Amino acid sequence: MLPLFAILFPLWIVLNGSLATDVLITGLIATLVIAAGSRGSLSPLTEFRVTPAALWAVPRYLLYFLKELVKSNLRLAAVVLSPELPLNPGIVKVRTRLKSRMGRLLLANSITLTPGTLTVELQDDWLYVHWVRMETDDSEGATARIVAGFERYLEVIYG
Amino acid sequence: MEPSLVNAFPPTPLNLIGGLLLVAGTAFLLLGGLGLVRMPDLFNRIQAGTKATTLGTLLSLAGVACLQPDWSLKLLLIGLFILFTNPLSSQVLARSAHRLGSKQSPLTRVDRLAEDSGEAP
């Protein structure tokens, strides 16, 4: 509850762009009610490990993510624009070492936003990923190519 | 005369960058649209839709932030919302489609999910 409040309340202040008392009181009530109503649900601070290594991993993760996002778009552009539409789609199975719920959520989302991959389902330690240009259907090879890059950072941040 | 939204003349470097970012963002959105038309099945279409709209929208927002620096903070928040919600909705769409047995392109090589759920591949 508190982590969610710690995100929502500053968000409210930023959106309002004002520190007037009535604005603050309204926001305080609204965000507390929302935070209380979503107890048990996840927020980016759930299970966050507050260690220097984790804090340092956050910007590196974001940078890596943005790089992959741009790469992903350029590749997709190449596929969409080429006349023969070079597809080789398949749904592969990859394994994650992450145990925390938030870590897994971010991993699944990151995979969806990166080169030609889309998370379809998450079961136990296994993620089922749709791959536009499948390079391998072997789950270890696919894990190394799809998961490893993000896991390196998320492991430090969330475990 | 109506005051224009952006005072473009003379173009400052920031305006120029903003304009270029907007053009780049629009280009990616256009490619995403093209992908929606060209891709053979639902899963591939979602891929085109998710990625292109994410980067396209982020670039457009960055462009607007350069043209209207006062809005930067709010634009950043919009960007974050998109980064969090776009992949989630795509994933949920793909999962429901798979559960409902949405038809896959004949090009599809393997489907481990169908194999593991005990359906015919």
Short mmCIF file of C-alpha atoms in Angstrom, two decimals:
data_model
loop_
_atom_site.label_atom_id
_atom_site.label_comp_id
_atom_site.label_asym_id
_atom_site.label_seq_id
_atom_site.Cartn_x
_atom_site.Cartn_y
_atom_site.Cartn_z
CA MET A 1 0.00 0.00 0.00
CA LEU A 2 2.68 2.51 1.01
CA PRO A 3 4.84 2.00 -2.10
CA LEU A 4 1.87 2.72 -4.34
CA PHE A 5 1.01 5.81 -2.32
CA ALA A 6 4.63 6.95 -2.60
CA ILE A 7 4.25 6.88 -6.38
CA LEU A 8 0.71 8.20 -6.77
CA PHE A 9 0.97 11.22 -4.51
CA PRO A 10 3.99 12.81 -6.21
CA LEU A 11 2.30 12.00 -9.53
CA TRP A 12 -0.75 13.96 -8.43
CA ILE A 13 1.40 16.93 -7.44
CA VAL A 14 3.24 16.86 -10.75
CA LEU A 15 0.01 16.65 -12.73
CA ASN A 16 -1.45 19.58 -10.84
CA GLY A 17 1.71 21.63 -10.84
CA SER A 18 0.65 23.27 -7.58
CA LEU A 19 1.32 22.93 -3.87
CA ALA A 20 -1.87 24.68 -2.69
CA THR A 21 -3.39 23.23 0.48
CA ASP A 22 -6.72 22.21 -1.08
CA VAL A 23 -4.93 20.47 -3.95
CA LEU A 24 -2.69 18.60 -1.52
CA ILE A 25 -5.60 17.50 0.70
CA THR A 26 -7.70 16.28 -2.24
CA GLY A 27 -4.73 14.39 -3.62
CA LEU A 28 -3.87 12.90 -0.25
CA ILE A 29 -7.39 11.51 0.21
CA ALA A 30 -7.68 10.24 -3.37
CA THR A 31 -4.29 8.54 -3.46
CA LEU A 32 -4.76 6.97 -0.02
CA VAL A 33 -8.13 5.52 -1.09
CA ILE A 34 -6.64 4.15 -4.32
CA ALA A 35 -3.60 2.74 -2.51
CA ALA A 36 -5.79 1.11 0.12
CA GLY A 37 -8.05 -0.34 -2.57
CA SER A 38 -5.18 -1.93 -4.45
CA ARG A 39 -3.46 -3.59 -1.53
CA GLY A 40 -1.77 -6.78 -2.67
CA SER A 41 -1.33 -5.56 -6.22
CA LEU A 42 2.07 -4.68 -7.63
CA SER A 43 3.83 -1.38 -7.94
CA PRO A 44 7.32 -0.70 -9.33
CA LEU A 45 8.60 -0.43 -5.78
CA THR A 46 7.23 -3.81 -4.66
CA GLU A 47 10.12 -6.13 -3.83
CA PHE A 48 12.59 -3.45 -4.89
CA ARG A 49 15.95 -4.17 -3.34
CA VAL A 50 17.32 -0.96 -1.96
CA THR A 51 21.02 -1.63 -2.36
CA PRO A 52 23.63 0.48 -4.15
CA ALA A 53 23.99 -2.22 -6.79
CA ALA A 54 20.24 -2.19 -7.48
CA LEU A 55 20.06 1.60 -7.68
CA TRP A 56 22.95 1.59 -10.14
CA ALA A 57 21.30 -1.16 -12.18
CA VAL A 58 18.14 0.94 -12.75
CA PRO A 59 19.65 3.53 -15.14
CA ARG A 60 21.66 0.84 -16.91
CA TYR A 61 18.52 -1.23 -17.35
CA LEU A 62 16.64 1.77 -18.77
CA LEU A 63 19.47 2.55 -21.16
CA TYR A 64 19.69 -1.05 -22.33
CA PHE A 65 15.91 -1.14 -22.71
CA LEU A 66 15.81 2.02 -24.83
CA LYS A 67 18.62 0.70 -27.02
CA GLU A 68 16.72 -2.56 -27.56
CA LEU A 69 13.50 -0.66 -28.25
CA VAL A 70 15.12 1.36 -31.03
CA LYS A 71 16.80 -1.73 -32.46
CA SER A 72 13.49 -3.57 -32.35
CA ASN A 73 11.76 -0.84 -34.31
CA LEU A 74 14.44 -0.62 -36.97
CA ARG A 75 14.29 -4.37 -37.51
CA LEU A 76 10.54 -4.35 -37.67
CA ALA A 77 10.69 -1.49 -40.14
CA ALA A 78 13.03 -3.55 -42.32
CA VAL A 79 10.63 -6.52 -42.21
CA VAL A 80 7.54 -4.45 -42.97
CA LEU A 81 9.18 -2.55 -45.81
CA SER A 82 10.80 -5.50 -47.60
CA PRO A 83 8.62 -6.74 -50.46
CA GLU A 84 8.89 -10.46 -49.64
CA LEU A 85 7.98 -9.97 -45.94
CA PRO A 86 10.68 -12.25 -44.44
CA LEU A 87 8.81 -13.93 -41.57
CA ASN A 88 9.66 -17.03 -39.63
CA PRO A 89 7.19 -16.92 -36.76
CA GLY A 90 6.95 -19.37 -33.90
CA ILE A 91 6.12 -19.54 -30.20
CA VAL A 92 9.13 -20.59 -28.17
CA LYS A 93 9.55 -21.45 -24.53
CA VAL A 94 12.11 -19.65 -22.40
CA ARG A 95 13.00 -19.98 -18.74
CA THR A 96 13.53 -17.18 -16.25
CA ARG A 97 15.59 -17.24 -13.08
CA LEU A 98 13.67 -14.32 -11.61
CA LYS A 99 11.55 -15.15 -8.57
CA SER A 100 9.90 -11.84 -7.69
CA ARG A 101 6.54 -10.95 -9.22
CA MET A 102 7.56 -7.44 -10.19
CA GLY A 103 10.79 -8.66 -11.77
CA ARG A 104 8.85 -11.14 -13.89
CA LEU A 105 6.28 -8.55 -14.90
CA LEU A 106 8.99 -6.16 -16.07
CA LEU A 107 10.79 -8.98 -17.85
CA ALA A 108 7.63 -9.98 -19.71
CA ASN A 109 6.94 -6.37 -20.65
CA SER A 110 10.51 -5.77 -21.74
CA ILE A 111 10.43 -8.85 -23.95
CA THR A 112 7.24 -7.61 -25.55
CA LEU A 113 8.88 -4.32 -26.45
CA THR A 114 12.07 -5.74 -27.91
CA PRO A 115 13.20 -7.22 -31.22
CA GLY A 116 10.42 -9.28 -32.71
CA THR A 117 9.33 -10.90 -29.48
CA LEU A 118 5.98 -10.86 -27.67
CA THR A 119 5.24 -12.57 -24.38
CA VAL A 120 2.08 -14.65 -24.76
CA GLU A 121 1.91 -16.61 -21.52
CA LEU A 122 3.75 -17.01 -18.23
CA GLN A 123 3.56 -20.34 -16.42
CA ASP A 124 5.77 -21.04 -13.40
CA ASP A 125 9.33 -20.39 -14.56
CA TRP A 126 8.44 -20.56 -18.22
CA LEU A 127 7.59 -17.73 -20.56
CA TYR A 128 6.00 -18.48 -23.91
CA VAL A 129 7.22 -15.94 -26.42
CA HIS A 130 6.00 -15.28 -29.93
CA TRP A 131 8.99 -14.56 -32.16
CA VAL A 132 8.51 -12.95 -35.56
CA ARG A 133 11.84 -14.13 -36.94
CA MET A 134 12.59 -17.19 -34.90
CA GLU A 135 16.31 -17.93 -34.76
CA THR A 136 16.11 -21.11 -32.74
CA ASP A 137 13.30 -23.25 -31.29
CA ASP A 138 15.59 -24.70 -28.65
CA SER A 139 14.53 -23.29 -25.29
CA GLU A 140 18.07 -22.79 -23.94
CA GLY A 141 19.24 -20.96 -27.02
CA ALA A 142 16.10 -18.84 -27.01
CA THR A 143 16.54 -18.05 -23.32
CA ALA A 144 20.07 -16.81 -23.97
CA ARG A 145 18.92 -14.59 -26.82
CA ILE A 146 15.65 -13.21 -25.46
CA VAL A 147 15.85 -13.26 -21.68
CA ALA A 148 19.48 -13.01 -20.62
CA GLY A 149 20.03 -9.36 -21.50
CA PHE A 150 17.20 -8.05 -19.31
CA GLU A 151 17.55 -10.65 -16.60
CA ARG A 152 21.07 -9.47 -15.87
CA TYR A 153 19.72 -6.15 -14.63
CA LEU A 154 16.35 -7.20 -13.23
CA GLU A 155 18.00 -9.88 -11.14
CA VAL A 156 19.96 -7.21 -9.28
CA ILE A 157 17.00 -4.86 -8.93
CA TYR A 158 14.24 -7.28 -7.90
CA GLY A 159 15.73 -10.75 -7.59
CA MET B 1 -3.78 37.17 -36.16
CA GLU B 2 -4.20 34.11 -33.97
CA PRO B 3 -1.16 33.40 -31.82
CA SER B 4 0.39 30.22 -33.18
CA LEU B 5 0.95 27.22 -30.93
CA VAL B 6 4.63 27.17 -31.71
CA ASN B 7 6.58 30.24 -32.64
CA ALA B 8 8.57 28.64 -35.44
CA PHE B 9 10.23 31.68 -36.97
CA PRO B 10 13.11 32.08 -36.73
CA PRO B 11 13.58 28.36 -36.00
CA THR B 12 15.63 27.81 -32.88
CA PRO B 13 17.81 24.68 -32.63
CA LEU B 14 15.33 23.27 -30.12
CA ASN B 15 12.41 23.82 -32.51
CA LEU B 16 14.36 22.15 -35.25
CA ILE B 17 15.12 19.09 -33.11
CA GLY B 18 11.51 18.96 -31.99
CA GLY B 19 10.29 19.00 -35.57
CA LEU B 20 12.69 16.25 -36.59
CA LEU B 21 11.62 14.11 -33.62
CA LEU B 22 7.98 14.58 -34.60
CA VAL B 23 8.73 13.50 -38.15
CA ALA B 24 10.65 10.44 -36.93
CA GLY B 25 7.83 9.52 -34.55
CA THR B 26 5.26 9.82 -37.29
CA ALA B 27 7.41 7.67 -39.59
CA PHE B 28 7.46 4.86 -37.03
CA LEU B 29 3.71 5.15 -36.48
CA LEU B 30 3.24 4.92 -40.25
CA LEU B 31 5.43 1.79 -40.37
CA GLY B 32 3.38 0.32 -37.54
CA GLY B 33 0.24 0.91 -39.57
CA LEU B 34 1.83 -0.67 -42.61
CA GLY B 35 2.79 -3.64 -40.46
CA LEU B 36 -0.81 -4.06 -39.32
CA VAL B 37 -1.87 -4.35 -42.95
CA ARG B 38 0.96 -6.57 -44.17
CA MET B 39 1.43 -9.05 -41.32
CA PRO B 40 -0.26 -12.42 -41.86
CA ASP B 41 -1.83 -13.21 -38.49
CA LEU B 42 -2.93 -11.68 -35.21
CA PHE B 43 0.29 -12.37 -33.30
CA ASN B 44 2.51 -10.79 -35.92
CA ARG B 45 0.16 -7.82 -36.19
CA ILE B 46 0.30 -7.23 -32.46
CA GLN B 47 4.09 -7.24 -32.71
CA ALA B 48 4.00 -4.56 -35.37
CA GLY B 49 1.43 -2.56 -33.42
CA THR B 50 3.09 -2.66 -30.01
CA LYS B 51 6.63 -1.78 -30.92
CA ALA B 52 6.03 0.84 -33.55
CA THR B 53 3.40 2.68 -31.55
CA THR B 54 5.60 2.70 -28.45
CA LEU B 55 8.66 4.22 -30.10
CA GLY B 56 6.57 6.37 -32.45
CA THR B 57 4.60 7.86 -29.59
CA LEU B 58 7.67 8.34 -27.40
CA LEU B 59 9.47 10.18 -30.20
CA SER B 60 6.41 12.35 -30.88
CA LEU B 61 6.16 13.20 -27.18
CA ALA B 62 9.86 14.06 -27.10
CA GLY B 63 9.31 16.28 -30.12
CA VAL B 64 6.45 18.09 -28.44
CA ALA B 65 8.61 18.48 -25.32
CA CYS B 66 11.22 20.29 -27.43
CA LEU B 67 8.60 22.60 -28.94
CA GLN B 68 6.82 23.23 -25.64
CA PRO B 69 9.40 22.79 -22.86
CA ASP B 70 6.80 23.81 -20.23
CA TRP B 71 4.90 20.57 -20.84
CA SER B 72 7.94 18.31 -20.42
CA LEU B 73 7.04 16.81 -17.06
CA LYS B 74 3.51 15.89 -18.09
CA LEU B 75 4.72 14.53 -21.42
CA LEU B 76 7.23 12.39 -19.54
CA LEU B 77 4.39 10.98 -17.45
CA ILE B 78 2.36 10.19 -20.58
CA GLY B 79 5.42 8.39 -21.95
CA LEU B 80 5.75 6.32 -18.79
CA PHE B 81 2.06 5.36 -18.92
CA ILE B 82 2.55 4.15 -22.48
CA LEU B 83 5.68 2.19 -21.57
CA PHE B 84 3.81 0.40 -18.81
CA THR B 85 0.40 -0.15 -20.40
CA ASN B 86 1.22 -0.83 -24.04
CA PRO B 87 3.09 -4.14 -23.56
CA LEU B 88 0.57 -5.27 -20.93
CA SER B 89 -2.43 -4.83 -23.19
CA SER B 90 -0.60 -6.49 -26.08
CA GLN B 91 0.32 -9.45 -23.93
CA VAL B 92 -3.23 -9.87 -22.66
CA LEU B 93 -4.59 -9.66 -26.22
CA ALA B 94 -2.09 -12.25 -27.43
CA ARG B 95 -2.84 -14.58 -24.54
CA SER B 96 -6.60 -14.45 -25.02
CA ALA B 97 -6.16 -14.92 -28.75
CA HIS B 98 -4.03 -17.98 -28.16
CA ARG B 99 -6.49 -19.43 -25.64
CA LEU B 100 -9.33 -18.92 -28.09
CA GLY B 101 -7.29 -20.69 -30.77
CA SER B 102 -6.82 -17.73 -33.05
CA LYS B 103 -5.69 -18.88 -36.47
CA GLN B 104 -1.94 -18.70 -36.98
CA SER B 105 -0.13 -18.01 -40.19
CA PRO B 106 0.88 -21.21 -42.05
CA LEU B 107 4.43 -19.88 -41.82
CA THR B 108 4.42 -20.56 -38.08
CA ARG B 109 7.09 -23.16 -37.36
CA VAL B 110 6.59 -24.22 -33.75
CA ASP B 111 4.08 -23.49 -31.03
CA ARG B 112 5.45 -24.68 -27.71
CA LEU B 113 2.52 -23.22 -25.84
CA ALA B 114 0.00 -25.34 -27.76
CA GLU B 115 2.21 -28.40 -27.31
CA ASP B 116 2.44 -27.86 -23.57
CA SER B 117 -1.27 -27.20 -23.12
CA GLY B 118 -1.92 -30.56 -24.77
CA GLU B 119 -3.50 -29.21 -27.94
CA ALA B 120 -2.63 -30.28 -31.42
CA PRO B 121 0.19 -28.05 -32.72
#
